[in-house]
PDB file of C-alpha atoms in Angstrom:
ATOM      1  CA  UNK A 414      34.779 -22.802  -9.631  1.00 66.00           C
ATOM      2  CA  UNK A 415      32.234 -20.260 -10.440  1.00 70.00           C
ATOM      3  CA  UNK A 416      31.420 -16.839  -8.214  1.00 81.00           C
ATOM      4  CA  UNK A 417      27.772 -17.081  -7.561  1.00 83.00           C
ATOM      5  CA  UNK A 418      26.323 -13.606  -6.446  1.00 86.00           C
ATOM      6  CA  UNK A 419      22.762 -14.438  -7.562  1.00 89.00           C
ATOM      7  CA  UNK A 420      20.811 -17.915  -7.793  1.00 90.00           C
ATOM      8  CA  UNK A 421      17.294 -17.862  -9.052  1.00 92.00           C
ATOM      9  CA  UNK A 422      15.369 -20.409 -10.341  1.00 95.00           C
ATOM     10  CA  UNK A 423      12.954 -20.071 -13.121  1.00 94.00           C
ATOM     11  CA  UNK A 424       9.923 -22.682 -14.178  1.00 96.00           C
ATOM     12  CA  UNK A 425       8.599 -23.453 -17.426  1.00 94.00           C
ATOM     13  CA  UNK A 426       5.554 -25.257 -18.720  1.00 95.00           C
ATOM     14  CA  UNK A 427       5.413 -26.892 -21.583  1.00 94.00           C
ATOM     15  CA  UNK A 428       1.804 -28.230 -22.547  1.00 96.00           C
ATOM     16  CA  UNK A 429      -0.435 -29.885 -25.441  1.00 96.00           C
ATOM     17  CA  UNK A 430      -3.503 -27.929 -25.485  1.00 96.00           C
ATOM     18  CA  UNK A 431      -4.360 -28.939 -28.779  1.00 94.00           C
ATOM     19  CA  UNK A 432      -6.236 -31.255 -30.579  1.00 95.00           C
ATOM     20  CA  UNK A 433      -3.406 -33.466 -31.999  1.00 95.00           C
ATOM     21  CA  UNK A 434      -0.589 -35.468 -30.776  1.00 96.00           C
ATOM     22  CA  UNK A 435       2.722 -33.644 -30.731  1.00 95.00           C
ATOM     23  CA  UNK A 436       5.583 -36.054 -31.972  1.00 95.00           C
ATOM     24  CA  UNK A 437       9.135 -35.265 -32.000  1.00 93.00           C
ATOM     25  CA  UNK A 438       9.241 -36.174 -35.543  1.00 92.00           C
ATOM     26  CA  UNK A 439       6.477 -32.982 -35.687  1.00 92.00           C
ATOM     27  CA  UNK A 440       9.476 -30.171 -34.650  1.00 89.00           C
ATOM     28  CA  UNK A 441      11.875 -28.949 -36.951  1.00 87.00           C
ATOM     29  CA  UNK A 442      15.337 -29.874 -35.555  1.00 80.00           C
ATOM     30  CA  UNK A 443      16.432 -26.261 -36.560  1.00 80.00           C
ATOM     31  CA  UNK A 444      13.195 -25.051 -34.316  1.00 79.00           C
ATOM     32  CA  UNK A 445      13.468 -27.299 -31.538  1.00 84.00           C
ATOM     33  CA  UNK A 446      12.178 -26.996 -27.807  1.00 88.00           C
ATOM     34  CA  UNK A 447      14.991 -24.452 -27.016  1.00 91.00           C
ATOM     35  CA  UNK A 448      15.124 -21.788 -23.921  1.00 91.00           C
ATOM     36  CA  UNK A 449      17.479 -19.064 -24.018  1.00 90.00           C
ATOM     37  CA  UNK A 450      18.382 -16.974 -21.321  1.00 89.00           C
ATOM     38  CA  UNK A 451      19.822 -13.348 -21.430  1.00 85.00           C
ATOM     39  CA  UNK A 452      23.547 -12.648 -22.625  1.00 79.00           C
ATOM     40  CA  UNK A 453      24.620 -12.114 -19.204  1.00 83.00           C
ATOM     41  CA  UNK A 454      22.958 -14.777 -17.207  1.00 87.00           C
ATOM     42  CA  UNK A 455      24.586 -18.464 -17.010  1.00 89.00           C
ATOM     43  CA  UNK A 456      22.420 -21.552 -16.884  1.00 91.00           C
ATOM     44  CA  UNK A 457      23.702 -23.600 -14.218  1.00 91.00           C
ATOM     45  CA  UNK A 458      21.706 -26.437 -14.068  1.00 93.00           C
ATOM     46  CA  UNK A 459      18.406 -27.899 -16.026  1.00 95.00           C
ATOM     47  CA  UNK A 460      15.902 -30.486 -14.979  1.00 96.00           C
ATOM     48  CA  UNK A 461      12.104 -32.119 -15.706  1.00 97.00           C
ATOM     49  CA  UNK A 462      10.430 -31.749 -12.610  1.00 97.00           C
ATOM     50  CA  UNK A 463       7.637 -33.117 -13.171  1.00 96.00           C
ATOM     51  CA  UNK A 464       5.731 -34.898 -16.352  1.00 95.00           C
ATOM     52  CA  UNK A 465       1.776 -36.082 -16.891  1.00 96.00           C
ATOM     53  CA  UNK A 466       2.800 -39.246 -18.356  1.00 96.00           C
ATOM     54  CA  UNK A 467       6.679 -40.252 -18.004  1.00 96.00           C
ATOM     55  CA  UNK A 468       6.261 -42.104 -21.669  1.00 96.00           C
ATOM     56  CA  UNK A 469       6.631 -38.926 -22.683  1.00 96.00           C
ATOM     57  CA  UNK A 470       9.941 -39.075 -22.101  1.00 96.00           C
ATOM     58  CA  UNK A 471      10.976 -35.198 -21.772  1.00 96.00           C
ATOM     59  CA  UNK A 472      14.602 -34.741 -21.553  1.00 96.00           C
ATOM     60  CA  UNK A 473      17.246 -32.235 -21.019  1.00 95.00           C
ATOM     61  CA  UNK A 474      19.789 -32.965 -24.126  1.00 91.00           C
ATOM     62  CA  UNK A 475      22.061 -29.977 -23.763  1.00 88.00           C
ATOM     63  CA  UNK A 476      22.585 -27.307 -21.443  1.00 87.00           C
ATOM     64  CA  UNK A 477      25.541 -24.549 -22.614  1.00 86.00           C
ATOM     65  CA  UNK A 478      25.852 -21.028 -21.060  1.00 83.00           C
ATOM     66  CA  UNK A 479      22.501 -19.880 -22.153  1.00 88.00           C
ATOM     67  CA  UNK A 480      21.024 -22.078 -23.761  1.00 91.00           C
ATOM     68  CA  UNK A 481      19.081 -25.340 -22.756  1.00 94.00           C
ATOM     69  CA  UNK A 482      17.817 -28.195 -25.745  1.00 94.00           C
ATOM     70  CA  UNK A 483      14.827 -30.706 -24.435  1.00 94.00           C
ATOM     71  CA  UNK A 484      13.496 -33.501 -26.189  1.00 94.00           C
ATOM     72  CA  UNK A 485      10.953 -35.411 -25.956  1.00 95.00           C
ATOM     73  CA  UNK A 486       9.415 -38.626 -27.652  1.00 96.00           C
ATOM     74  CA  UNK A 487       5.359 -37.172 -28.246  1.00 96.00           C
ATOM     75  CA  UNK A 488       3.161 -35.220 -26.280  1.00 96.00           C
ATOM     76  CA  UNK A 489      -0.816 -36.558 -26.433  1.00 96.00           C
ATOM     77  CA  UNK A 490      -3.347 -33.588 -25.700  1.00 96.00           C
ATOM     78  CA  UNK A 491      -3.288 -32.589 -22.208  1.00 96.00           C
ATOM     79  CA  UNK A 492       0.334 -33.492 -21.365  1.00 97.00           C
ATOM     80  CA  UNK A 493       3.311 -31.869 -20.230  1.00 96.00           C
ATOM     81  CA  UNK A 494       6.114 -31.565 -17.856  1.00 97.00           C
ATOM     82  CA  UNK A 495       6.977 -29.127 -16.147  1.00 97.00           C
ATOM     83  CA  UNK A 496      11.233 -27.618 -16.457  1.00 96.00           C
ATOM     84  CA  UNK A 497      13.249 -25.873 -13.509  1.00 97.00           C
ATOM     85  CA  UNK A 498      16.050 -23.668 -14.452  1.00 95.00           C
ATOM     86  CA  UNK A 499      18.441 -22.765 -12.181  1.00 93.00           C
ATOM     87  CA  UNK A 500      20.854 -19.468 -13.540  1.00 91.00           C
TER      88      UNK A 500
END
């Protein structure tokens, strides 16, 4: 069981505003979609809140201690989703 003293929860965007479609085949696995938080703060939990078009198909694939992976299949111009963090 884990001590919480402090629980916030953080949003991220993640958008297309470009010209092109984005497809997962476009990211470098060694540069993937990645969000880090600081040494000393714990991810507790990950989720896609919200998505323009759910054939997107944004996914959490990892969550560790500070670190959170999300995949996707392709992002067409003027998608997203939308990520909530909670650490």
């Amino acid at each position: 069981m884990i001590n919480i003293d402090n629980l916030t929860s953080t949003k991220f965007y993640i958008w297309n505003s470009g010209n092109d479609v984005i497809n997962s085949s476009d990211v470098v696995e060694s540069k993937s979609f990645t969000i880090f938080s600081c040494d000393d703060t714990t991810i507790l939990d990950a989720q896609v809140v919200n998505e323009t078009d759910p054939s997107n198909k944004f996914r959490i694939a990892r969550i560790e201690n500070n670190m959170v992976k999300i995949e996707f299949d392709y992002i067409d111009q003027g998608e997203g989703c939308l990520i909530q963090l909670l650490h």
